[in-house]
mmCIF file of C-alpha atoms and ligand atoms in Angstrom:
data_model
loop_
_atom_site.group_PDB
_atom_site.id
_atom_site.type_symbol
_atom_site.label_atom_id
_atom_site.label_comp_id
_atom_site.label_asym_id
_atom_site.label_seq_id
_atom_site.Cartn_x
_atom_site.Cartn_y
_atom_site.Cartn_z
ATOM 1 C CA MET A 498 -11.324 -7.475 -7.373
ATOM 2 C CA ASN A 499 -9.165 -10.544 -7.571
ATOM 3 C CA LYS A 500 -11.561 -12.393 -5.336
ATOM 4 C CA PHE A 501 -14.533 -11.231 -7.365
ATOM 5 C CA LYS A 502 -12.945 -12.504 -10.536
ATOM 6 C CA TYR A 503 -12.192 -15.766 -8.875
ATOM 7 C CA TYR A 504 -15.759 -16.375 -7.734
ATOM 8 C CA PHE A 505 -16.975 -15.484 -11.174
ATOM 9 C CA VAL A 506 -14.754 -18.155 -12.670
ATOM 10 C CA LEU A 507 -16.052 -20.706 -10.161
ATOM 11 C CA LEU A 508 -19.606 -19.838 -11.109
ATOM 12 C CA LEU A 509 -18.921 -20.516 -14.770
ATOM 13 C CA ALA A 510 -17.245 -23.787 -13.848
ATOM 14 C CA GLY A 511 -20.333 -24.757 -11.876
ATOM 15 C CA ILE A 512 -22.598 -24.158 -14.853
ATOM 16 C CA ALA A 513 -20.318 -26.213 -17.073
ATOM 17 C CA ILE A 514 -20.403 -29.079 -14.595
ATOM 18 C CA VAL A 515 -24.203 -29.084 -14.430
ATOM 19 C CA SER A 516 -24.526 -29.216 -18.202
ATOM 20 C CA CYS A 517 -21.940 -32.033 -18.358
ATOM 21 C CA ASN A 518 -23.921 -34.084 -15.916
ATOM 22 C CA LYS A 519 -27.056 -33.710 -18.004
ATOM 23 C CA SER A 520 -25.419 -35.045 -21.128
ATOM 24 C CA ASP A 521 -23.633 -37.994 -19.555
ATOM 25 C CA ASP A 522 -23.033 -39.619 -16.217
ATOM 26 C CA ASP A 523 -19.323 -38.848 -15.875
ATOM 27 C CA GLU A 524 -18.214 -38.017 -12.361
ATOM 28 C CA VAL A 525 -17.118 -34.388 -12.329
ATOM 29 C CA VAL A 526 -15.179 -33.190 -9.334
ATOM 30 C CA VAL A 527 -14.509 -29.539 -8.588
ATOM 31 C CA VAL A 528 -10.817 -29.316 -7.799
ATOM 32 C CA PRO A 529 -10.270 -27.365 -4.581
ATOM 33 C CA LEU A 530 -7.518 -24.792 -4.439
ATOM 34 C CA ARG A 531 -4.164 -26.275 -3.577
ATOM 35 C CA ASP A 532 -2.794 -26.037 -0.054
ATOM 36 C CA TYR A 533 -1.006 -22.695 0.280
ATOM 37 C CA THR A 534 1.945 -24.065 2.252
ATOM 38 C CA GLU A 535 2.595 -26.868 -0.236
ATOM 39 C CA GLN A 536 2.239 -24.581 -3.244
ATOM 40 C CA TYR A 537 4.536 -21.979 -1.730
ATOM 41 C CA LYS A 538 7.201 -24.647 -1.198
ATOM 42 C CA ALA A 539 6.999 -25.619 -4.855
ATOM 43 C CA ASP A 540 6.952 -22.016 -6.048
ATOM 44 C CA ASN A 541 9.900 -21.071 -3.870
ATOM 45 C CA ASP A 542 11.912 -23.980 -5.298
ATOM 46 C CA SER A 543 11.070 -22.767 -8.811
ATOM 47 C CA ILE A 544 12.007 -19.179 -7.986
ATOM 48 C CA LEU A 545 15.329 -20.182 -6.396
ATOM 49 C CA LYS A 546 16.118 -22.295 -9.450
ATOM 50 C CA TYR A 547 15.265 -19.319 -11.674
ATOM 51 C CA LEU A 548 17.489 -16.973 -9.664
ATOM 52 C CA LYS A 549 20.381 -19.442 -9.881
ATOM 53 C CA THR A 550 20.026 -20.193 -13.623
ATOM 54 C CA ASN A 551 19.363 -16.699 -14.987
ATOM 55 C CA TYR A 552 21.607 -13.653 -15.095
ATOM 56 C CA ILE A 553 21.308 -9.902 -15.565
ATOM 57 C CA GLU A 554 22.413 -9.362 -19.146
ATOM 58 C CA GLU A 555 21.946 -5.604 -19.060
ATOM 59 C CA VAL A 556 20.610 -2.687 -17.064
ATOM 60 C CA ASN A 557 20.571 0.302 -19.417
ATOM 61 C CA ALA A 558 20.721 4.011 -18.616
ATOM 62 C CA ASN A 559 16.918 4.137 -18.431
ATOM 63 C CA PHE A 560 16.897 1.257 -15.944
ATOM 64 C CA ASP A 561 15.424 -1.281 -18.326
ATOM 65 C CA ILE A 562 16.709 -4.666 -17.243
ATOM 66 C CA LYS A 563 17.255 -7.700 -19.423
ATOM 67 C CA ILE A 564 17.298 -11.070 -17.663
ATOM 68 C CA THR A 565 18.531 -14.052 -19.655
ATOM 69 C CA LYS A 566 18.942 -17.775 -19.006
ATOM 70 C CA ILE A 567 22.558 -18.813 -18.551
ATOM 71 C CA PRO A 568 23.409 -20.967 -21.593
ATOM 72 C CA ALA A 569 24.833 -24.469 -21.123
ATOM 73 C CA GLY A 570 28.475 -24.089 -20.101
ATOM 74 C CA GLY A 571 28.017 -20.323 -19.684
ATOM 75 C CA THR A 572 30.115 -18.488 -17.119
ATOM 76 C CA GLN A 573 27.682 -15.630 -16.503
ATOM 77 C CA VAL A 574 27.080 -14.887 -12.826
ATOM 78 C CA SER A 575 23.538 -15.774 -11.775
ATOM 79 C CA ILE A 576 21.088 -13.308 -10.257
ATOM 80 C CA TRP A 577 21.549 -15.245 -7.032
ATOM 81 C CA ASP A 578 25.360 -14.879 -7.009
ATOM 82 C CA GLN A 579 25.829 -11.422 -8.545
ATOM 83 C CA THR A 580 26.507 -8.485 -6.234
ATOM 84 C CA ASP A 581 25.787 -5.443 -8.432
ATOM 85 C CA TYR A 582 22.158 -5.453 -7.294
ATOM 86 C CA PRO A 583 22.015 -7.528 -4.102
ATOM 87 C CA LEU A 584 18.935 -9.706 -3.766
ATOM 88 C CA GLN A 585 16.621 -8.465 -1.065
ATOM 89 C CA THR A 586 13.718 -10.113 0.693
ATOM 90 C CA ARG A 587 10.493 -9.080 2.345
ATOM 91 C CA ASP A 588 8.371 -11.325 4.540
ATOM 92 C CA VAL A 589 4.737 -11.166 3.516
ATOM 93 C CA TYR A 590 1.827 -12.569 5.520
ATOM 94 C CA ASN A 591 -1.009 -13.798 3.292
ATOM 95 C CA ASP A 592 -3.492 -16.682 3.399
ATOM 96 C CA GLY A 593 -2.220 -17.747 6.799
ATOM 97 C CA ILE A 594 1.395 -18.276 5.772
ATOM 98 C CA THR A 595 4.486 -16.087 5.619
ATOM 99 C CA TYR A 596 6.090 -15.771 2.218
ATOM 100 C CA THR A 597 9.644 -14.622 1.701
ATOM 101 C CA VAL A 598 9.561 -12.519 -1.443
ATOM 102 C CA TYR A 599 12.776 -11.897 -3.369
ATOM 103 C CA TYR A 600 13.295 -8.611 -5.178
ATOM 104 C CA LEU A 601 16.077 -6.578 -6.754
ATOM 105 C CA SER A 602 16.494 -2.865 -6.271
ATOM 106 C CA LEU A 603 18.102 -1.380 -9.388
ATOM 107 C CA ARG A 604 17.605 2.090 -7.978
ATOM 108 C CA GLN A 605 15.814 3.239 -4.845
ATOM 109 C CA GLY A 606 14.363 6.514 -6.170
ATOM 110 C CA THR A 607 14.620 9.971 -4.641
ATOM 111 C CA GLY A 608 10.970 10.860 -3.994
ATOM 112 C CA VAL A 609 8.319 9.321 -1.756
ATOM 113 C CA SER A 610 7.180 5.741 -1.182
ATOM 114 C CA PRO A 611 3.586 4.650 -1.632
ATOM 115 C CA CYS A 612 1.903 2.788 1.184
ATOM 116 C CA ASN A 613 0.342 -0.524 0.206
ATOM 117 C CA TYR A 614 -3.104 1.037 -0.326
ATOM 118 C CA ASP A 615 -2.037 4.022 -2.429
ATOM 119 C CA ARG A 616 -2.445 4.625 -6.162
ATOM 120 C CA ILE A 617 0.708 4.240 -8.233
ATOM 121 C CA SER A 618 1.869 5.107 -11.704
ATOM 122 C CA THR A 619 4.293 2.541 -13.070
ATOM 123 C CA ALA A 620 5.895 1.214 -16.220
ATOM 124 C CA TYR A 621 6.203 -2.561 -15.913
ATOM 125 C CA THR A 622 6.663 -5.834 -17.744
ATOM 126 C CA GLY A 623 5.590 -9.274 -16.535
ATOM 127 C CA TYR A 624 7.322 -12.560 -17.276
ATOM 128 C CA LEU A 625 6.829 -16.236 -16.530
ATOM 129 C CA LEU A 626 9.811 -18.089 -15.067
ATOM 130 C CA ASP A 627 10.573 -19.535 -18.537
ATOM 131 C CA GLY A 628 11.178 -15.981 -19.759
ATOM 132 C CA THR A 629 7.873 -15.632 -21.637
ATOM 133 C CA GLN A 630 6.564 -12.069 -21.487
ATOM 134 C CA PHE A 631 2.833 -12.038 -20.724
ATOM 135 C CA ASP A 632 2.179 -8.339 -20.223
ATOM 136 C CA SER A 633 3.889 -4.962 -20.553
ATOM 137 C CA SER A 634 3.047 -1.275 -20.412
ATOM 138 C CA SER A 635 5.731 -0.846 -23.102
ATOM 139 C CA GLY A 636 7.641 1.691 -21.058
ATOM 140 C CA LEU A 637 4.621 3.929 -20.566
ATOM 141 C CA ALA A 638 3.230 4.961 -17.189
ATOM 142 C CA ARG A 639 0.028 3.206 -16.171
ATOM 143 C CA THR A 640 -1.992 3.935 -13.067
ATOM 144 C CA PHE A 641 -3.070 1.231 -10.625
ATOM 145 C CA ASP A 642 -4.798 1.144 -7.273
ATOM 146 C CA LEU A 643 -2.735 -1.115 -5.048
ATOM 147 C CA ASP A 644 -5.843 -1.976 -2.991
ATOM 148 C CA GLY A 645 -7.159 -3.981 -5.944
ATOM 149 C CA ALA A 646 -10.409 -2.020 -6.114
ATOM 150 C CA GLY A 647 -12.032 -0.472 -9.151
ATOM 151 C CA THR A 648 -11.217 -0.843 -12.808
ATOM 152 C CA SER A 649 -7.560 0.050 -12.294
ATOM 153 C CA GLY A 650 -7.130 -2.293 -9.345
ATOM 154 C CA VAL A 651 -4.078 -4.502 -9.143
ATOM 155 C CA PHE A 652 -4.877 -8.231 -9.003
ATOM 156 C CA VAL A 653 -1.426 -9.193 -7.765
ATOM 157 C CA ASP A 654 -0.974 -9.028 -3.985
ATOM 158 C CA GLY A 655 2.808 -8.961 -4.381
ATOM 159 C CA TRP A 656 2.675 -5.496 -5.906
ATOM 160 C CA LYS A 657 1.285 -3.928 -2.741
ATOM 161 C CA GLU A 658 4.117 -5.464 -0.751
ATOM 162 C CA ILE A 659 7.084 -4.566 -2.968
ATOM 163 C CA PHE A 660 6.245 -1.135 -4.421
ATOM 164 C CA PRO A 661 6.314 0.468 -0.932
ATOM 165 C CA LYS A 662 10.006 -0.532 -0.734
ATOM 166 C CA PHE A 663 10.697 1.951 -3.585
ATOM 167 C CA LYS A 664 10.375 5.684 -4.126
ATOM 168 C CA THR A 665 9.194 7.893 -6.930
ATOM 169 C CA GLY A 666 11.628 10.295 -8.608
ATOM 170 C CA THR A 667 11.259 13.624 -10.355
ATOM 171 C CA SER A 668 9.062 14.586 -13.286
ATOM 172 C CA VAL A 669 8.929 17.355 -15.839
ATOM 173 C CA ILE A 670 5.808 18.151 -17.853
ATOM 174 C CA GLY A 671 6.775 18.892 -21.450
ATOM 175 C CA ALA A 672 5.157 21.417 -23.803
ATOM 176 C CA ASP A 673 3.055 18.532 -25.138
ATOM 177 C CA GLY A 674 1.675 17.916 -21.635
ATOM 178 C CA VAL A 675 3.448 14.567 -21.335
ATOM 179 C CA ALA A 676 5.483 13.913 -18.205
ATOM 180 C CA THR A 677 9.077 12.770 -18.390
ATOM 181 C CA TYR A 678 10.342 10.919 -15.327
ATOM 182 C CA ASP A 679 13.811 10.670 -13.853
ATOM 183 C CA ASN A 680 15.437 9.486 -10.630
ATOM 184 C CA PHE A 681 12.541 7.022 -10.119
ATOM 185 C CA GLY A 682 12.796 3.764 -8.225
ATOM 186 C CA ALA A 683 13.312 0.708 -10.410
ATOM 187 C CA GLY A 684 13.368 -2.963 -9.544
ATOM 188 C CA VAL A 685 12.377 -6.549 -10.187
ATOM 189 C CA MET A 686 10.074 -8.696 -8.030
ATOM 190 C CA PHE A 687 9.913 -12.485 -8.067
ATOM 191 C CA LEU A 688 6.481 -13.518 -6.836
ATOM 192 C CA PRO A 689 5.206 -16.916 -5.715
ATOM 193 C CA SER A 690 1.781 -17.690 -7.211
ATOM 194 C CA GLY A 691 0.125 -17.119 -3.827
ATOM 195 C CA LEU A 692 1.001 -13.434 -4.206
ATOM 196 C CA ALA A 693 -0.038 -13.400 -7.866
ATOM 197 C CA TYR A 694 -3.006 -15.186 -9.496
ATOM 198 C CA TYR A 695 -2.693 -18.483 -7.577
ATOM 199 C CA GLY A 696 -5.222 -21.052 -8.869
ATOM 200 C CA GLU A 697 -6.674 -18.746 -11.459
ATOM 201 C CA ALA A 698 -5.529 -19.068 -15.055
ATOM 202 C CA THR A 699 -5.557 -15.726 -16.815
ATOM 203 C CA ASP A 700 -4.281 -14.127 -20.039
ATOM 204 C CA GLY A 701 -1.324 -16.319 -20.955
ATOM 205 C CA ILE A 702 -0.693 -17.375 -17.348
ATOM 206 C CA LYS A 703 -1.392 -20.927 -16.186
ATOM 207 C CA ALA A 704 -2.808 -21.522 -12.720
ATOM 208 C CA TYR A 705 -0.152 -21.610 -9.956
ATOM 209 C CA SER A 706 2.462 -19.649 -11.925
ATOM 210 C CA PRO A 707 5.137 -17.677 -10.084
ATOM 211 C CA LEU A 708 5.643 -14.347 -11.862
ATOM 212 C CA VAL A 709 8.503 -11.921 -12.429
ATOM 213 C CA PHE A 710 7.790 -8.198 -12.814
ATOM 214 C CA THR A 711 10.304 -5.550 -13.796
ATOM 215 C CA PHE A 712 9.046 -2.097 -12.865
ATOM 216 C CA LYS A 713 9.683 1.623 -12.494
ATOM 217 C CA LEU A 714 7.782 3.684 -9.945
ATOM 218 C CA PHE A 715 6.940 7.014 -11.586
ATOM 219 C CA ASP A 716 4.336 8.589 -9.343
ATOM 220 C CA ILE A 717 1.883 7.977 -6.514
ATOM 221 C CA ALA A 718 -1.395 9.418 -5.244
ATOM 222 C CA ARG A 719 -2.339 9.276 -1.589
ATOM 223 C CA LEU A 720 -5.742 7.763 -0.797
ATOM 224 C CA ASP A 721 -8.043 8.011 2.213
ATOM 225 C CA HIS A 722 -10.020 4.773 2.400
ATOM 226 C CA ASP A 723 -12.251 5.733 5.330
ATOM 227 C CA PHE A 724 -12.790 9.313 4.085
ATOM 228 C CA ASP A 725 -11.955 10.727 7.514
ATOM 229 C CA GLY A 726 -9.634 13.432 6.186
ATOM 230 C CA VAL A 727 -6.498 11.510 7.223
ATOM 231 C CA PHE A 728 -4.589 9.758 4.432
ATOM 232 C CA ASP A 729 -3.994 6.003 4.690
ATOM 233 C CA PHE A 730 -0.233 6.466 5.038
ATOM 234 C CA GLN A 731 -0.844 8.773 8.002
ATOM 235 C CA GLU A 732 -2.885 6.009 9.638
ATOM 236 C CA ASP A 733 0.175 3.734 9.522
ATOM 237 C CA ILE A 734 0.667 4.039 13.266
ATOM 238 C CA ASN A 735 3.731 1.812 13.590
ATOM 239 C CA ASN A 736 5.283 3.648 10.642
ATOM 240 C CA ASP A 737 6.391 0.549 8.727
ATOM 241 C CA GLY A 738 4.965 1.780 5.414
ATOM 242 C CA TYR A 739 2.050 -0.661 5.402
ATOM 243 C CA VAL A 740 -1.552 -0.787 6.614
ATOM 244 C CA TYR A 741 -3.598 -3.988 6.621
ATOM 245 C CA ASP A 742 -7.247 -4.994 6.649
ATOM 246 C CA PHE A 743 -7.257 -8.279 8.556
ATOM 247 C CA ARG A 744 -11.044 -8.563 8.982
ATOM 248 C CA ASP A 745 -11.165 -11.593 6.662
ATOM 249 C CA THR A 746 -10.189 -14.223 9.240
ATOM 250 C CA VAL A 747 -10.098 -17.011 6.648
ATOM 251 C CA LYS A 748 -7.431 -15.239 4.601
ATOM 252 C CA TYR A 749 -5.708 -13.892 7.722
ATOM 253 C CA PRO A 750 -6.253 -16.395 10.563
ATOM 254 C CA ASN A 751 -3.350 -15.253 12.767
ATOM 255 C CA PRO A 752 -1.973 -11.855 11.725
ATOM 256 C CA PRO A 753 1.346 -10.871 13.352
ATOM 257 C CA ALA A 754 0.903 -8.082 15.914
ATOM 258 C CA SER A 755 3.738 -6.185 14.224
ATOM 259 C CA LEU A 756 1.520 -5.603 11.189
ATOM 260 C CA ILE A 757 -1.513 -4.233 13.028
ATOM 261 C CA ASP A 758 -2.285 -0.496 13.131
ATOM 262 C CA ASP A 759 -5.432 -0.404 15.263
ATOM 263 C CA THR A 760 -5.404 2.324 17.909
ATOM 264 C CA ASP A 761 -8.578 1.255 19.732
ATOM 265 C CA GLY A 762 -8.013 -2.478 19.237
ATOM 266 C CA ASP A 763 -11.515 -3.125 17.874
ATOM 267 C CA GLY A 764 -10.244 -5.225 14.964
ATOM 268 C CA ILE A 765 -10.789 -2.438 12.439
ATOM 269 C CA ALA A 766 -7.500 -0.909 11.313
ATOM 270 C CA ASP A 767 -7.191 2.858 11.703
ATOM 271 C CA PHE A 768 -7.254 3.423 7.932
ATOM 272 C CA LEU A 769 -10.741 1.896 7.843
ATOM 273 C CA ASP A 770 -12.030 3.028 11.236
ATOM 274 C CA ALA A 771 -14.232 6.139 11.395
ATOM 275 C CA ASP A 772 -13.375 6.549 15.109
ATOM 276 C CA ASP A 773 -9.703 5.644 15.412
ATOM 277 C CA ASP A 774 -9.352 6.013 19.170
ATOM 278 C CA GLY A 775 -12.795 4.619 19.993
ATOM 279 C CA ASP A 776 -13.728 7.596 22.161
ATOM 280 C CA GLY A 777 -17.158 8.010 20.601
ATOM 281 C CA PHE A 778 -16.150 11.034 18.527
ATOM 282 C CA THR A 779 -15.471 10.411 14.836
ATOM 283 C CA THR A 780 -12.030 11.305 13.515
ATOM 284 C CA PHE A 781 -13.757 13.537 10.985
ATOM 285 C CA TYR A 782 -15.330 15.503 13.829
ATOM 286 C CA GLU A 783 -12.112 15.641 15.801
ATOM 287 C CA ILE A 784 -10.022 17.123 12.991
ATOM 288 C CA THR A 785 -12.632 19.736 12.016
ATOM 289 C CA LYS A 786 -11.504 23.278 12.807
ATOM 290 C CA PRO A 787 -13.676 25.206 15.290
ATOM 291 C CA ALA A 788 -16.216 27.642 13.875
ATOM 292 C CA GLY A 789 -14.626 31.034 13.316
ATOM 293 C CA GLN A 790 -11.144 29.583 12.694
ATOM 294 C CA ILE A 791 -11.269 29.140 8.920
ATOM 295 C CA GLY A 792 -9.647 31.584 6.518
ATOM 296 C CA ASN A 793 -8.525 35.070 7.517
ATOM 297 C CA VAL A 794 -10.205 36.101 10.740
ATOM 298 C CA GLY A 795 -9.282 39.357 12.428
ATOM 299 C CA GLY A 796 -5.967 39.501 10.592
ATOM 300 C CA ILE A 797 -4.997 35.940 11.528
ATOM 301 C CA ASN A 798 -4.711 33.354 8.735
ATOM 302 C CA TYR A 799 -6.084 30.034 9.927
ATOM 303 C CA GLY A 800 -5.892 28.428 6.457
ATOM 304 C CA ILE A 801 -8.808 27.836 4.114
ATOM 305 C CA SER A 802 -9.435 24.154 4.779
ATOM 306 C CA THR A 803 -12.351 23.114 6.964
ATOM 307 C CA TYR A 804 -10.103 20.432 8.475
ATOM 308 C CA TYR A 805 -6.688 20.473 10.057
ATOM 309 C CA PRO A 806 -4.050 18.822 7.903
ATOM 310 C CA TRP A 807 -1.762 16.250 9.532
ATOM 311 C CA ASP A 808 0.978 18.875 9.810
ATOM 312 C CA PRO A 809 1.158 22.564 8.848
ATOM 313 C CA ILE A 810 1.377 23.234 5.104
ATOM 314 C CA VAL A 811 3.485 25.994 3.557
ATOM 315 C CA ASP A 812 2.402 28.031 0.547
ATOM 316 C CA ASN A 813 3.196 26.520 -2.838
ATOM 317 C CA PRO A 814 5.382 29.076 -4.696
ATOM 318 C CA THR A 815 4.328 27.698 -8.109
ATOM 319 C CA THR A 816 0.691 28.801 -7.577
ATOM 320 C CA PRO A 817 1.043 32.558 -6.911
ATOM 321 C CA ASN A 818 -2.718 33.203 -7.018
ATOM 322 C CA THR A 819 -3.567 30.714 -4.283
ATOM 323 C CA ASP A 820 -2.365 30.706 -0.708
ATOM 324 C CA GLU A 821 -2.219 27.065 0.426
ATOM 325 C CA THR A 822 -0.817 27.948 3.814
ATOM 326 C CA GLU A 823 -2.235 25.899 6.686
ATOM 327 C CA PRO A 824 -0.452 27.220 9.786
ATOM 328 C CA ARG A 825 -1.805 24.510 12.079
ATOM 329 C CA GLY A 826 -1.746 20.742 11.968
ATOM 330 C CA ILE A 827 -4.115 18.389 13.817
ATOM 331 C CA PRO A 828 -3.632 19.421 17.467
ATOM 332 C CA ARG A 829 -2.933 17.355 20.537
ATOM 333 C CA ARG A 830 -5.263 17.918 23.495
ATOM 334 C CA PRO A 831 -4.812 21.504 24.695
ATOM 335 C CA THR A 832 -2.074 22.087 27.240
ATOM 336 C CA GLY A 833 -2.457 25.832 27.928
ATOM 337 C CA ASP A 834 -4.047 27.583 30.903
ATOM 338 C CA LEU A 835 -7.383 26.408 32.240
ATOM 339 C CA THR A 836 -10.322 28.578 31.212
ATOM 340 C CA ASP A 837 -11.103 28.996 34.923
ATOM 341 C CA PRO A 838 -7.891 28.300 36.874
ATOM 342 C CA ALA A 839 -9.903 27.791 40.052
ATOM 343 C CA LYS A 840 -11.673 24.702 38.692
ATOM 344 C CA ALA A 841 -10.512 21.304 37.521
ATOM 345 C CA GLU A 842 -10.102 20.558 33.807
ATOM 346 C CA SER A 843 -13.334 19.251 32.284
ATOM 347 C CA ALA A 844 -15.535 19.567 29.223
ATOM 348 C CA THR A 845 -16.979 22.756 30.717
ATOM 349 C CA ASN A 846 -13.607 24.076 31.907
ATOM 350 C CA PRO A 847 -11.166 23.124 29.131
ATOM 351 C CA ARG A 848 -7.553 24.153 28.771
ATOM 352 C CA LYS A 849 -6.653 26.639 26.047
ATOM 353 C CA TYR A 850 -4.674 25.699 22.977
ATOM 354 C CA ILE A 851 -1.118 26.987 22.644
ATOM 355 C CA ASP A 852 0.918 27.068 19.411
ATOM 356 C CA ALA A 853 2.920 23.975 20.304
ATOM 357 C CA ASP A 854 -0.327 21.975 20.518
ATOM 358 C CA TYR A 855 -0.616 22.281 16.713
ATOM 359 C CA LEU A 856 3.078 22.050 15.880
ATOM 360 C CA GLU A 857 5.019 19.783 18.209
ATOM 361 C CA PRO A 858 6.274 16.997 15.906
ATOM 362 C CA THR A 859 5.628 14.035 18.217
ATOM 363 C CA ARG A 860 2.288 15.256 19.611
ATOM 364 C CA LEU A 861 -0.445 12.664 20.100
ATOM 365 C CA ARG A 862 -3.052 14.056 17.733
ATOM 366 C CA ILE A 863 -6.528 14.335 19.249
ATOM 367 C CA HIS A 864 -8.116 11.752 16.947
ATOM 368 C CA LEU A 865 -5.678 9.190 18.381
ATOM 369 C CA ASP A 866 -6.143 10.328 21.983
ATOM 370 C CA LYS A 867 -8.795 8.353 23.841
ATOM 371 C CA THR A 868 -8.945 11.057 26.556
ATOM 372 C CA TYR A 869 -9.942 13.886 24.238
ATOM 373 C CA PRO A 870 -12.445 15.393 23.468
ATOM 374 C CA TYR A 871 -13.483 15.134 27.089
ATOM 375 C CA LYS A 872 -15.538 12.000 27.604
ATOM 376 C CA LYS A 873 -19.239 12.551 27.377
ATOM 377 C CA GLN A 874 -20.642 12.805 30.923
HETATM 378 CA CA1 CA B 518 -8.253 7.877 6.537
HETATM 379 CA CA1 CA B 519 1.833 -0.221 9.667
HETATM 380 CA CA1 CA B 520 -9.867 0.425 15.239
HETATM 381 CA CA1 CA B 521 -12.342 9.442 17.985
#
């Protein structure tokens, strides 16, 4: 979305240049985007200066934070030097360089963390480094897709990197249907322009502006970008909380191996790959339950879903009229007795499934196992 907007702006600029040239002979030069390394250096200097010349005036009981410039001669302790909320950093790879992003954790939260492609519900306020507020949800929850897609997409790359460091909290739906949130994660992120709008000027923000966002993480929704029945966060194979699409080799010329979750190594990350293990069987096919093993069959409850969930699911006690039980998760390749013990294991003489094949916590699920289903002969 960000990119789309950016090209759109360029297009308008192009039209303006053409019409200029018709009316006079002035030389008009399209200014290329600044060098990312140089701009990051400048932005980082500005952010460090901000952190050393501003202080936390207040964090109230609702985790609203007020940051204020230290007045001349003031003895307030800067954000940089204070220890109530230690400054933290995350290294972020983007546009071929590694940014060190500073953020404050006011509270971690007690719930679950989004991955960087999930949908989040947040209350936030955005500031320029001079303290000017340019946007705010005014304390209300707003929903955003961290992947930047759709009408609720986030345009700021920094959000997808910092929100996963926080957790949701608890919520209560009132009689009026409005949710009240508590125990949520709350923080502040200090973003270089390369992880915000970079060369694009937008609503009250000049091009190349570092941005500060205060935020609360109220809720998340899990997404499944390749529609294979496995959520993005479950396709985070190295379990670092992040998945990445590095197919754009201009934006990502040399991605660190530590950020890649690509089981079959074909350059398409698992969360976008229809066949994660590259064995010729789609993940969707591999996690589909066998015919005759859906619902109650012969007194055995196999669960109502057509597909195995990642792990077994227990019944939700708050929905007494529905049984959500899924007794089996995505299995590993079967490890029971051979169908015909006299013959070798093969597609025509498979092993039988045993309970542990669906339940063992560290099992290599079949959609990530190149050796199963049995290779086509
Ligand atoms: Ca998926
Ligand atoms: Ca990962
Ligand atoms: Ca792949
Ligand atoms: Ca497969």
